[in-house]
GROMACS .gro file of N, CA, C and O in nm:
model
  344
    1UNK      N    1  10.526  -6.441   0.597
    1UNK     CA    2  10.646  -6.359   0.593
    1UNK      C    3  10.623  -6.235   0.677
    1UNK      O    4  10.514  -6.178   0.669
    2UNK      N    5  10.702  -6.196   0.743
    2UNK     CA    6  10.699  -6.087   0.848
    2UNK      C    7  10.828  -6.000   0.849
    2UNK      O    8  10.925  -6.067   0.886
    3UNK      N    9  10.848  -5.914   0.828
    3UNK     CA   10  10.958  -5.801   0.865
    3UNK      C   11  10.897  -5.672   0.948
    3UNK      O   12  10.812  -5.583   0.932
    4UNK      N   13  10.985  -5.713   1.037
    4UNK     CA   14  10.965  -5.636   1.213
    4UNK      C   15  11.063  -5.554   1.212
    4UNK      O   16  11.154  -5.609   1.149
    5UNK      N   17  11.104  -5.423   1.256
    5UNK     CA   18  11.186  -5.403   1.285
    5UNK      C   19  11.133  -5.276   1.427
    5UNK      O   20  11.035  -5.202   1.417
    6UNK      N   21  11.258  -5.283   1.582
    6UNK     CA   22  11.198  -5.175   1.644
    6UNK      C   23  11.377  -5.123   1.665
    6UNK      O   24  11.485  -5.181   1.653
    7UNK      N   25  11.328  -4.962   1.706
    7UNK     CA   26  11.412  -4.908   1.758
    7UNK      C   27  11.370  -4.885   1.926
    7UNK      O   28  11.255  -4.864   1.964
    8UNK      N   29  11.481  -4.895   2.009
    8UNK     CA   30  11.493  -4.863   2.162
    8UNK      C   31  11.562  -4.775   2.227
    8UNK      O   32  11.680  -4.769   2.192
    9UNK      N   33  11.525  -4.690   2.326
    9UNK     CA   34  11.634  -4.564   2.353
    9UNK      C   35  11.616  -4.617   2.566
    9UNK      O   36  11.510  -4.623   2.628
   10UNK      N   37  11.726  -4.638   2.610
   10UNK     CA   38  11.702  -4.671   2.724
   10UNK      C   39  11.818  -4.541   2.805
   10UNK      O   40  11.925  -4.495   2.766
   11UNK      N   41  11.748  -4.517   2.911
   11UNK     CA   42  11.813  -4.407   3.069
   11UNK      C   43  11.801  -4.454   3.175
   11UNK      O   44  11.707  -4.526   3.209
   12UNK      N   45  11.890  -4.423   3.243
   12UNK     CA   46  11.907  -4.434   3.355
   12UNK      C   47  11.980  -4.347   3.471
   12UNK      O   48  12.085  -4.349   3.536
   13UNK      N   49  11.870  -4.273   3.458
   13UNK     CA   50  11.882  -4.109   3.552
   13UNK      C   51  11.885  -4.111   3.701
   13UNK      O   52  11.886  -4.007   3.768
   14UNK      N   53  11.888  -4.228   3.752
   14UNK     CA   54  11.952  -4.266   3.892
   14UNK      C   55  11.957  -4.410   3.923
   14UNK      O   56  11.909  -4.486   3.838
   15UNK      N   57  12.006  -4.459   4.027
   15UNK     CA   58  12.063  -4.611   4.000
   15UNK      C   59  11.976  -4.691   4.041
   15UNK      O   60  12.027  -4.791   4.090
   16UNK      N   61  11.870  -4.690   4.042
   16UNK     CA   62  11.751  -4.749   4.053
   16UNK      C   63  11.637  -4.733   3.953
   16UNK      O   64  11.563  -4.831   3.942
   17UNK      N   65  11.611  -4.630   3.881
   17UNK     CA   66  11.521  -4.599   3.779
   17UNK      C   67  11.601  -4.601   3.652
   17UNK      O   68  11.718  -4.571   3.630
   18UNK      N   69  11.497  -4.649   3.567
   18UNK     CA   70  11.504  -4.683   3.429
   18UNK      C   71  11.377  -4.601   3.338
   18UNK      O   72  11.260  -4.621   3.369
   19UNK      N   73  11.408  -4.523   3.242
   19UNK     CA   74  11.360  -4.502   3.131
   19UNK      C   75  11.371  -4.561   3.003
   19UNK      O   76  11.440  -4.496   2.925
   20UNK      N   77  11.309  -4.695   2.949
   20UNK     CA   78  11.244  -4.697   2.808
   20UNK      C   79  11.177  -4.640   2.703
   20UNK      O   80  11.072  -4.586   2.739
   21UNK      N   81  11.202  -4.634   2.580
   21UNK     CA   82  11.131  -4.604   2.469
   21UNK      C   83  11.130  -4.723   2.370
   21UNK      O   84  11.212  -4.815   2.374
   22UNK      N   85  11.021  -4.714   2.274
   22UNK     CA   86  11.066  -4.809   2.188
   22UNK      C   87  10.950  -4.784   2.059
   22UNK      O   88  10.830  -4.805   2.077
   23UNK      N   89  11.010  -4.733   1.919
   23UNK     CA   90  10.924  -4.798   1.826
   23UNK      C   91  10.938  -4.867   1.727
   23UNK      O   92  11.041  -4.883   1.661
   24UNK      N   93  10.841  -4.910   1.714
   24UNK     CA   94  10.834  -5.041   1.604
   24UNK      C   95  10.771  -4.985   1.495
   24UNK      O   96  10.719  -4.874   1.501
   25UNK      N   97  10.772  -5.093   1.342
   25UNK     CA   98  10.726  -5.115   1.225
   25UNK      C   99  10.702  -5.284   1.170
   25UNK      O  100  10.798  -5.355   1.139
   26UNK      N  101  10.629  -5.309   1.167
   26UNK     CA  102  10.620  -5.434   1.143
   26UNK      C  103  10.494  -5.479   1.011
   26UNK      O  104  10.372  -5.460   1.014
   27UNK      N  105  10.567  -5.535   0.914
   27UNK     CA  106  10.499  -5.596   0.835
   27UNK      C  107  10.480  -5.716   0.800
   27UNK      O  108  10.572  -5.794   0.776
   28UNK      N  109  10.328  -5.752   0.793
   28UNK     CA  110  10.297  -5.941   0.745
   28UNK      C  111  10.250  -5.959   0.641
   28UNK      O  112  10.189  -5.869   0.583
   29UNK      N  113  10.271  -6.105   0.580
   29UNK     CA  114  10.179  -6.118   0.477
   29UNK      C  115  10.104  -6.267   0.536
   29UNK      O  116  10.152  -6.340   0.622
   30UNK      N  117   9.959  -6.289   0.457
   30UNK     CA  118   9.955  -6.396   0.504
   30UNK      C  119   9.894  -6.435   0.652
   30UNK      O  120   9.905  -6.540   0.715
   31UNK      N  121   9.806  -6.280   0.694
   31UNK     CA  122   9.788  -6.297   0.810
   31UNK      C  123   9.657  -6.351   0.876
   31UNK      O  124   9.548  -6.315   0.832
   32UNK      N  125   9.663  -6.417   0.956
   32UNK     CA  126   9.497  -6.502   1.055
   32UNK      C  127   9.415  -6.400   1.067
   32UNK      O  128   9.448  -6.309   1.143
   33UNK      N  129   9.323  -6.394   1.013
   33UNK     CA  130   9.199  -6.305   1.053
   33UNK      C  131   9.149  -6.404   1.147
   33UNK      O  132   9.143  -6.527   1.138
   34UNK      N  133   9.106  -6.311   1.258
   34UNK     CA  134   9.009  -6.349   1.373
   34UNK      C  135   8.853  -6.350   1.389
   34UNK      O  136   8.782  -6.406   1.473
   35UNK      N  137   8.827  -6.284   1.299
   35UNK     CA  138   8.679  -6.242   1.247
   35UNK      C  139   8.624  -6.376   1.180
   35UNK      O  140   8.699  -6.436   1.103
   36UNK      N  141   8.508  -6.422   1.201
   36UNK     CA  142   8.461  -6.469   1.037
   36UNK      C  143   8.356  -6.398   0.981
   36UNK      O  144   8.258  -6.362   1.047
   37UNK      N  145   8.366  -6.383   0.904
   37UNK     CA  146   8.268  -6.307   0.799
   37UNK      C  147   8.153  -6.391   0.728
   37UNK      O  148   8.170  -6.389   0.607
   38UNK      N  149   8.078  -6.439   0.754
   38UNK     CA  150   7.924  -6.518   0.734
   38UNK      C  151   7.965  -6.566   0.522
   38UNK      O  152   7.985  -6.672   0.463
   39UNK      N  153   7.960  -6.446   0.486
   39UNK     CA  154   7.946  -6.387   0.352
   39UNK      C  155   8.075  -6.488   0.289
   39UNK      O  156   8.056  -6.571   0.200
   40UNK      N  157   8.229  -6.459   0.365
   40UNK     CA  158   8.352  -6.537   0.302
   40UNK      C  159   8.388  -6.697   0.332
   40UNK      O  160   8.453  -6.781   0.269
   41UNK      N  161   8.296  -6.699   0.496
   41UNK     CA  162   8.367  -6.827   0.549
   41UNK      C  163   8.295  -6.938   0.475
   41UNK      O  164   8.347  -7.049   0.486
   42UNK      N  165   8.174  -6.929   0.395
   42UNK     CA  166   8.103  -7.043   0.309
   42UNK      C  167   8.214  -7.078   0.195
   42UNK      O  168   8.210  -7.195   0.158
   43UNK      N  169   8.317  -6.992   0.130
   43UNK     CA  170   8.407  -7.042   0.041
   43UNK      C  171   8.507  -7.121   0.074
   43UNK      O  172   8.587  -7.168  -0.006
   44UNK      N  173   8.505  -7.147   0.247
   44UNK     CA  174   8.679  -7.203   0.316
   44UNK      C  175   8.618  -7.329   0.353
   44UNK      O  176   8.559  -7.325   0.461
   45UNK      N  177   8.617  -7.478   0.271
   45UNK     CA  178   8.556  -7.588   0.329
   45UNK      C  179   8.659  -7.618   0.505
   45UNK      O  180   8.621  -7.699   0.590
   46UNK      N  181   8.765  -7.544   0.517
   46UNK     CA  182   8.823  -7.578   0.650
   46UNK      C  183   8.878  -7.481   0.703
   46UNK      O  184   8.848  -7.379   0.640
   47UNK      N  185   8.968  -7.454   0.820
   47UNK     CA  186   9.046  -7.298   0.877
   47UNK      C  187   9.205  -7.289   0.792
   47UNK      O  188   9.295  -7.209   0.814
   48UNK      N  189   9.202  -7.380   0.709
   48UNK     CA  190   9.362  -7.363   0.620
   48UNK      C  191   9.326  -7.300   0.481
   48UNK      O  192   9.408  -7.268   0.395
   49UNK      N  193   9.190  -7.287   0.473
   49UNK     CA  194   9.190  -7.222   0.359
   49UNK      C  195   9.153  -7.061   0.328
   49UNK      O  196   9.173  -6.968   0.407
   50UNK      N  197   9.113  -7.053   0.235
   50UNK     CA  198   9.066  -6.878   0.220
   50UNK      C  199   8.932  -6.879   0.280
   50UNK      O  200   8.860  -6.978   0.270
   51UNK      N  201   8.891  -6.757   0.350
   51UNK     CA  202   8.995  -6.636   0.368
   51UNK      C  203   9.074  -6.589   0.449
   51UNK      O  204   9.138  -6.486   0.434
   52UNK      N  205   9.077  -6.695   0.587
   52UNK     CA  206   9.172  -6.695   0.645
   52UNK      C  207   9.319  -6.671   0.642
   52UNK      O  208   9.372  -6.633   0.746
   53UNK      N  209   9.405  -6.690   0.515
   53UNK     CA  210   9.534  -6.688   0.525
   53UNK      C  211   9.565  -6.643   0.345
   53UNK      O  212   9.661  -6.631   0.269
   54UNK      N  213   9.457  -6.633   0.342
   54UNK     CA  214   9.436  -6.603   0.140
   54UNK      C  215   9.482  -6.431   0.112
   54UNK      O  216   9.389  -6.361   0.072
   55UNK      N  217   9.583  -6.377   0.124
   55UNK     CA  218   9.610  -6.259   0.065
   55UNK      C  219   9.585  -6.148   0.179
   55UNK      O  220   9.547  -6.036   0.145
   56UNK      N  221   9.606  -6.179   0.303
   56UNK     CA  222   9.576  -6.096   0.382
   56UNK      C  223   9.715  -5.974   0.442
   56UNK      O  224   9.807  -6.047   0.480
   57UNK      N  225   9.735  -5.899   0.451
   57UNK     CA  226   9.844  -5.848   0.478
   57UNK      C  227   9.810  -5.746   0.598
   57UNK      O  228   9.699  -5.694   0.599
   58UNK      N  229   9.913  -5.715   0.708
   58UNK     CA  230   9.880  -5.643   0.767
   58UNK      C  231  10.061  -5.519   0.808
   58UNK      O  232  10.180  -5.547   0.817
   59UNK      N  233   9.981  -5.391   0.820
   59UNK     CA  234  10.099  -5.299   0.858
   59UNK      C  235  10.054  -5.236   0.963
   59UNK      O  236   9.954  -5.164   0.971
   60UNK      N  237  10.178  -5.282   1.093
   60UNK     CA  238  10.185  -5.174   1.205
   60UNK      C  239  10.234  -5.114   1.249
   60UNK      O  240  10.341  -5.176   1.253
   61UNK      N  241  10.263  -4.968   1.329
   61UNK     CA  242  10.327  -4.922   1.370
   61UNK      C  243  10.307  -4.870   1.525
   61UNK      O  244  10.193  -4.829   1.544
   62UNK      N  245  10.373  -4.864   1.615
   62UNK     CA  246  10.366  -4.850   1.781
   62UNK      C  247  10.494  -4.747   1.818
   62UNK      O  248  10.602  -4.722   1.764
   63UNK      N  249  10.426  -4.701   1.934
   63UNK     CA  250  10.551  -4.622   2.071
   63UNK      C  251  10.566  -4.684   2.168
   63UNK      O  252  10.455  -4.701   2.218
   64UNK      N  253  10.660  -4.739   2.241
   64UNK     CA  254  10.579  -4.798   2.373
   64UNK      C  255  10.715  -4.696   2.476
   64UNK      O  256  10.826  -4.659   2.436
   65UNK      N  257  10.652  -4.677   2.609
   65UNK     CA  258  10.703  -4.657   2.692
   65UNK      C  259  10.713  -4.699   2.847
   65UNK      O  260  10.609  -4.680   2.911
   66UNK      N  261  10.826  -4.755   2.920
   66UNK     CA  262  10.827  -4.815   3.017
   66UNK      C  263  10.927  -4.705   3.148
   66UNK      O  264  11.041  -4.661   3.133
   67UNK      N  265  10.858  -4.691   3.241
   67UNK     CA  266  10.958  -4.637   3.372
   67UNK      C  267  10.939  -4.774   3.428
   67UNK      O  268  10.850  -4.859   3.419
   68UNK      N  269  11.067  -4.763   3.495
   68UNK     CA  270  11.057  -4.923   3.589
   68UNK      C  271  11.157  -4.831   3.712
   68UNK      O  272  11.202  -4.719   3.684
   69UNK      N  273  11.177  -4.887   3.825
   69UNK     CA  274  11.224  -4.882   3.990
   69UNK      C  275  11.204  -5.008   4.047
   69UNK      O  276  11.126  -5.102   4.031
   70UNK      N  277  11.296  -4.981   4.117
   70UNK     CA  278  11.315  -5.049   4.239
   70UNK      C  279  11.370  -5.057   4.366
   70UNK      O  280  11.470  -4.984   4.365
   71UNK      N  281  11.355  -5.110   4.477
   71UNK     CA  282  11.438  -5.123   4.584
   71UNK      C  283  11.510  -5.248   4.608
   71UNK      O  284  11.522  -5.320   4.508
   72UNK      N  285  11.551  -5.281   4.696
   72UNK     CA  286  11.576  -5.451   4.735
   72UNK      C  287  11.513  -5.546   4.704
   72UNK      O  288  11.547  -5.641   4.633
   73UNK      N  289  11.367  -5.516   4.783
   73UNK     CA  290  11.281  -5.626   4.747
   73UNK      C  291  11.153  -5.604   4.682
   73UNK      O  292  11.051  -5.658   4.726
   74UNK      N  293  11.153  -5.535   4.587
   74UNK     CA  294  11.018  -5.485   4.527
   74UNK      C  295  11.118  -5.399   4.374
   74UNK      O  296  11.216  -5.325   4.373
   75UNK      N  297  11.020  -5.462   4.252
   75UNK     CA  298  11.064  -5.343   4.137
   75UNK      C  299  10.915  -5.358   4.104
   75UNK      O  300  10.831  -5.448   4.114
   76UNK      N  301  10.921  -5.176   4.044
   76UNK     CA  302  10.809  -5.170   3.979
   76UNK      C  303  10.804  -5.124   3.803
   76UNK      O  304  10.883  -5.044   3.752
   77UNK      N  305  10.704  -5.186   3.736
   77UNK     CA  306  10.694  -5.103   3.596
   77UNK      C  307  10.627  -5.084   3.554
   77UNK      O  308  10.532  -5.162   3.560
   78UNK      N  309  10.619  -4.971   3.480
   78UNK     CA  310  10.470  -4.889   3.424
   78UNK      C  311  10.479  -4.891   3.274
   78UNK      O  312  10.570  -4.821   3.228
   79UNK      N  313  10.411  -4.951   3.194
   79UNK     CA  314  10.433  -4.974   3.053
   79UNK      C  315  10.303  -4.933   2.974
   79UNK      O  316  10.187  -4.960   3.006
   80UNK      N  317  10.357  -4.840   2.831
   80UNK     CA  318  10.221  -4.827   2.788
   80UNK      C  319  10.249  -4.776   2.617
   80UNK      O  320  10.321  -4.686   2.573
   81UNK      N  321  10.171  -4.863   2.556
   81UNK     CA  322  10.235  -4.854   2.440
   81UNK      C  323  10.107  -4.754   2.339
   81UNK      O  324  10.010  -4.697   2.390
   82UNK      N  325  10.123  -4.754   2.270
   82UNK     CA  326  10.034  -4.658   2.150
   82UNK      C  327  10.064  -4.740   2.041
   82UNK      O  328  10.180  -4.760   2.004
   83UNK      N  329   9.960  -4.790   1.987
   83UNK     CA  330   9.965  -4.868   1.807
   83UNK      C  331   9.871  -4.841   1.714
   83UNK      O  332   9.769  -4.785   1.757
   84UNK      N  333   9.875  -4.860   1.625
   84UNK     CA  334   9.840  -4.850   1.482
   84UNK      C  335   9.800  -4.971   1.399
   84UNK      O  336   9.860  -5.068   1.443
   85UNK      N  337   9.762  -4.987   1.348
   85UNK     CA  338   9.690  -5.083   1.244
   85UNK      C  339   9.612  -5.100   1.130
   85UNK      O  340   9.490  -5.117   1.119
   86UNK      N  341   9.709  -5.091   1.040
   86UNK     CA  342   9.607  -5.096   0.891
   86UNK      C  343   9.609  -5.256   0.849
   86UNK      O  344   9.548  -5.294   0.749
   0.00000   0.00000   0.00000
């Protein structure tokens, strides 16, 4: 189960450039750990079991920001976000 939600604020301060914003909140339950842990993974006889997907929850929160341009034949964009993770 996941509930995401972001907000976005977009400009356009001349007719070629673009200003983005954007933040997010996003919550999981239930989530893939990437790690194995020596100590937990002897209790999971396979990858569907615990502790892989056994009570794991995760909360995040981010900024991201994008300038983008362009001309005719070339756009460019510069993107860069900031996140959080408990």
């Amino acid at each position: 189960h996941t509930d995401h939600w972001t907000l976005g604020l977009s400009w356009l301060p001349a007719e070629r450039f673009r200003i983005r914003t954007d933040v997010y909140d996003k919550r999981a339950e239930r989530v893939r750990l990437h790690e194995v842990n020596p100590a937990t993974a002897r209790r999971a006889p396979n990858t569907l079991d615990a502790p892989w997907f056994d009570s794991n929850e995760l909360d995040s929160r981010g900024w991201e920001t994008q300038l983008s341009g362009g001309g005719r034949r070339w756009d460019l964009l510069l993107s860069h976000t900031w996140s959080m993770a408990e």
